[in-house]
């Protein structure tokens, strides 16, 4: 049962990492446009450039580690990362997309739209990956306790039995 889950998780993580890297490359190109240099766009671009690189780097690292270790990315920490990264990606990309749609537009408008679109799709894939992890995560992962607490629980059960 865990093999299809692991494959779906890996494919989603790989697709997310690729989309985030593409969005990041487009976003770097946006930084050199005259509308950003002329400060027509301020917080929307800078918020996106502040949050996207660490998220993309973490996604790429997770994909690389998944090639070596099959259990990386299948735990509650990875699920939390996917959930928060998805929400942050969608929020930042939507902010940039809405700001661009209100602007009159120029020859670089397609870069803004494409970077935002890739960011939104990557965010949705992050959320989808978090949901897949949530549904198919083994119960032992959810009830993980430190060994010392585990031993105390066993001792308490033994005393009551």
Short mmCIF file of C-alpha atoms in Angstrom, two decimals:
data_model
loop_
_atom_site.label_atom_id
_atom_site.label_comp_id
_atom_site.label_asym_id
_atom_site.label_seq_id
_atom_site.Cartn_x
_atom_site.Cartn_y
_atom_site.Cartn_z
CA UNK A 1 0.00 0.00 0.00
CA UNK A 2 2.85 2.40 0.67
CA UNK A 3 4.50 2.02 -2.76
CA UNK A 4 1.84 3.96 -4.76
CA UNK A 5 1.76 6.57 -2.01
CA UNK A 6 5.52 7.00 -2.20
CA UNK A 7 5.43 7.29 -6.00
CA UNK A 8 2.63 9.86 -5.95
CA UNK A 9 4.44 11.80 -3.24
CA UNK A 10 7.69 11.80 -5.23
CA UNK A 11 6.01 12.85 -8.50
CA UNK A 12 4.15 15.67 -6.76
CA UNK A 13 7.32 16.85 -5.03
CA UNK A 14 9.29 16.71 -8.29
CA UNK A 15 6.62 18.63 -10.21
CA UNK A 16 6.41 21.19 -7.43
CA UNK A 17 10.18 21.70 -7.37
CA UNK A 18 10.31 22.13 -11.17
CA UNK A 19 7.48 24.65 -11.18
CA UNK A 20 9.05 26.61 -8.33
CA UNK A 21 12.43 26.73 -10.07
CA UNK A 22 10.76 27.96 -13.28
CA UNK A 23 8.79 30.58 -11.32
CA UNK A 24 12.02 31.65 -9.60
CA UNK A 25 13.88 32.03 -12.91
CA UNK A 26 11.02 34.14 -14.28
CA UNK A 27 10.93 36.16 -11.08
CA UNK A 28 14.65 36.91 -11.35
CA UNK A 29 14.05 38.13 -14.90
CA UNK A 30 11.27 40.36 -13.55
CA UNK A 31 13.74 42.06 -11.21
CA UNK A 32 15.57 43.53 -14.20
CA UNK A 33 12.51 45.04 -15.91
CA UNK A 34 12.11 48.79 -16.02
CA UNK A 35 8.83 48.71 -14.10
CA UNK A 36 10.45 47.01 -11.10
CA UNK A 37 13.58 49.15 -11.30
CA UNK A 38 11.39 52.24 -11.56
CA UNK A 39 9.62 51.08 -8.39
CA UNK A 40 6.18 50.74 -9.96
CA UNK A 41 6.07 47.39 -8.19
CA UNK A 42 7.29 47.27 -4.65
CA UNK A 43 6.09 44.92 -1.97
CA UNK A 44 4.44 42.41 -4.33
CA UNK A 45 7.65 41.50 -6.13
CA UNK A 46 9.86 41.71 -3.05
CA UNK A 47 7.53 39.58 -0.95
CA UNK A 48 7.56 36.92 -3.67
CA UNK A 49 11.36 37.05 -4.05
CA UNK A 50 11.71 36.83 -0.26
CA UNK A 51 9.61 33.68 0.16
CA UNK A 52 10.04 31.72 -3.10
CA UNK A 53 13.81 30.92 -3.04
CA UNK A 54 13.85 29.16 0.37
CA UNK A 55 10.71 27.20 -0.50
CA UNK A 56 12.12 26.20 -3.88
CA UNK A 57 15.46 25.24 -2.33
CA UNK A 58 13.76 23.07 0.28
CA UNK A 59 11.65 21.40 -2.42
CA UNK A 60 14.72 20.66 -4.54
CA UNK A 61 16.57 19.28 -1.50
CA UNK A 62 13.59 17.05 -0.67
CA UNK A 63 13.53 15.70 -4.23
CA UNK A 64 17.28 15.01 -4.17
CA UNK A 65 17.04 13.29 -0.80
CA UNK A 66 14.06 11.25 -2.01
CA UNK A 67 16.30 9.77 -4.69
CA UNK A 68 18.68 8.52 -2.00
CA UNK A 69 16.31 7.84 0.91
CA UNK A 70 12.79 6.72 0.19
CA UNK A 71 11.42 7.78 3.56
CA UNK A 72 12.33 11.47 3.36
CA UNK A 73 9.28 13.65 2.84
CA UNK A 74 6.79 11.17 4.23
CA UNK A 75 6.53 12.48 7.76
CA UNK A 76 4.51 15.09 9.66
CA UNK A 77 7.29 17.66 9.26
CA UNK A 78 7.20 17.35 5.47
CA UNK A 79 3.41 17.53 5.56
CA UNK A 80 3.61 20.75 7.58
CA UNK A 81 6.22 22.13 5.19
CA UNK A 82 3.99 21.36 2.21
CA UNK A 83 0.97 22.91 3.87
CA UNK A 84 2.68 26.16 4.86
CA UNK A 85 4.68 26.41 1.63
CA UNK A 86 1.55 25.90 -0.42
CA UNK A 87 -0.31 28.65 1.41
CA UNK A 88 2.66 31.05 1.20
CA UNK A 89 3.24 30.34 -2.51
CA UNK A 90 -0.40 30.88 -3.36
CA UNK A 91 -0.64 34.06 -1.28
CA UNK A 92 2.52 35.62 -2.75
CA UNK A 93 1.76 34.63 -6.33
CA UNK A 94 -1.84 35.82 -6.08
CA UNK A 95 -0.66 39.14 -4.68
CA UNK A 96 1.68 39.60 -7.63
CA UNK A 97 -0.99 38.47 -10.10
CA UNK A 98 -3.61 40.85 -8.74
CA UNK A 99 -1.14 43.74 -8.69
CA UNK A 100 -0.19 43.02 -12.30
CA UNK A 101 -3.80 42.72 -13.49
CA UNK A 102 -4.53 46.20 -12.07
CA UNK A 103 -1.54 47.66 -13.87
CA UNK A 104 -1.79 49.01 -17.40
CA UNK A 105 0.72 46.42 -18.63
CA UNK A 106 3.88 46.55 -20.69
CA UNK A 107 6.06 44.28 -22.80
CA UNK A 108 7.16 42.35 -19.68
CA UNK A 109 3.63 41.55 -18.50
CA UNK A 110 3.91 37.93 -19.62
CA UNK A 111 6.79 37.40 -17.16
CA UNK A 112 4.61 38.58 -14.29
CA UNK A 113 1.70 36.39 -15.37
CA UNK A 114 3.81 33.29 -15.97
CA UNK A 115 5.74 33.58 -12.72
CA UNK A 116 2.51 34.04 -10.79
CA UNK A 117 0.81 31.17 -12.59
CA UNK A 118 3.70 28.79 -11.93
CA UNK A 119 3.75 29.90 -8.29
CA UNK A 120 0.01 29.29 -7.87
CA UNK A 121 0.20 25.85 -9.48
CA UNK A 122 3.23 24.96 -7.32
CA UNK A 123 1.30 26.10 -4.24
CA UNK A 124 -1.67 23.95 -5.18
CA UNK A 125 0.65 20.97 -5.70
CA UNK A 126 2.17 21.61 -2.26
CA UNK A 127 -1.32 21.53 -0.74
CA UNK A 128 -2.19 18.39 -2.70
CA UNK A 129 0.99 16.72 -1.49
CA UNK A 130 0.14 17.69 2.10
CA UNK A 131 -3.31 16.14 1.70
CA UNK A 132 -1.84 12.95 0.22
CA UNK A 133 0.61 12.73 3.12
CA UNK A 134 -2.21 13.34 5.58
CA UNK A 135 -4.43 10.60 4.15
CA UNK A 136 -1.81 7.91 3.56
CA UNK A 137 0.60 8.54 6.44
CA UNK A 138 1.02 5.47 8.67
CA UNK A 139 -0.65 5.73 12.06
CA UNK A 140 2.68 5.10 13.75
CA UNK A 141 3.89 8.44 12.37
CA UNK A 142 0.96 10.27 13.95
CA UNK A 143 1.44 8.76 17.38
CA UNK A 144 5.21 9.17 17.52
CA UNK A 145 6.45 9.87 21.02
CA UNK A 146 9.94 10.24 22.42
CA UNK A 147 11.36 6.94 23.70
CA UNK A 148 11.34 8.16 27.27
CA UNK A 149 7.65 9.01 27.05
CA UNK A 150 6.95 5.70 25.36
CA UNK A 151 8.57 3.85 28.20
CA UNK A 152 6.58 5.85 30.73
CA UNK A 153 3.35 4.99 28.90
CA UNK A 154 4.23 1.29 28.95
CA UNK A 155 5.05 1.49 32.62
CA UNK A 156 1.74 3.18 33.37
CA UNK A 157 -0.19 0.57 31.39
CA UNK A 158 1.68 -2.19 33.17
CA UNK A 159 0.84 -0.68 36.58
CA UNK A 160 -2.87 -0.47 35.76
CA UNK A 161 -3.03 -3.96 34.27
#
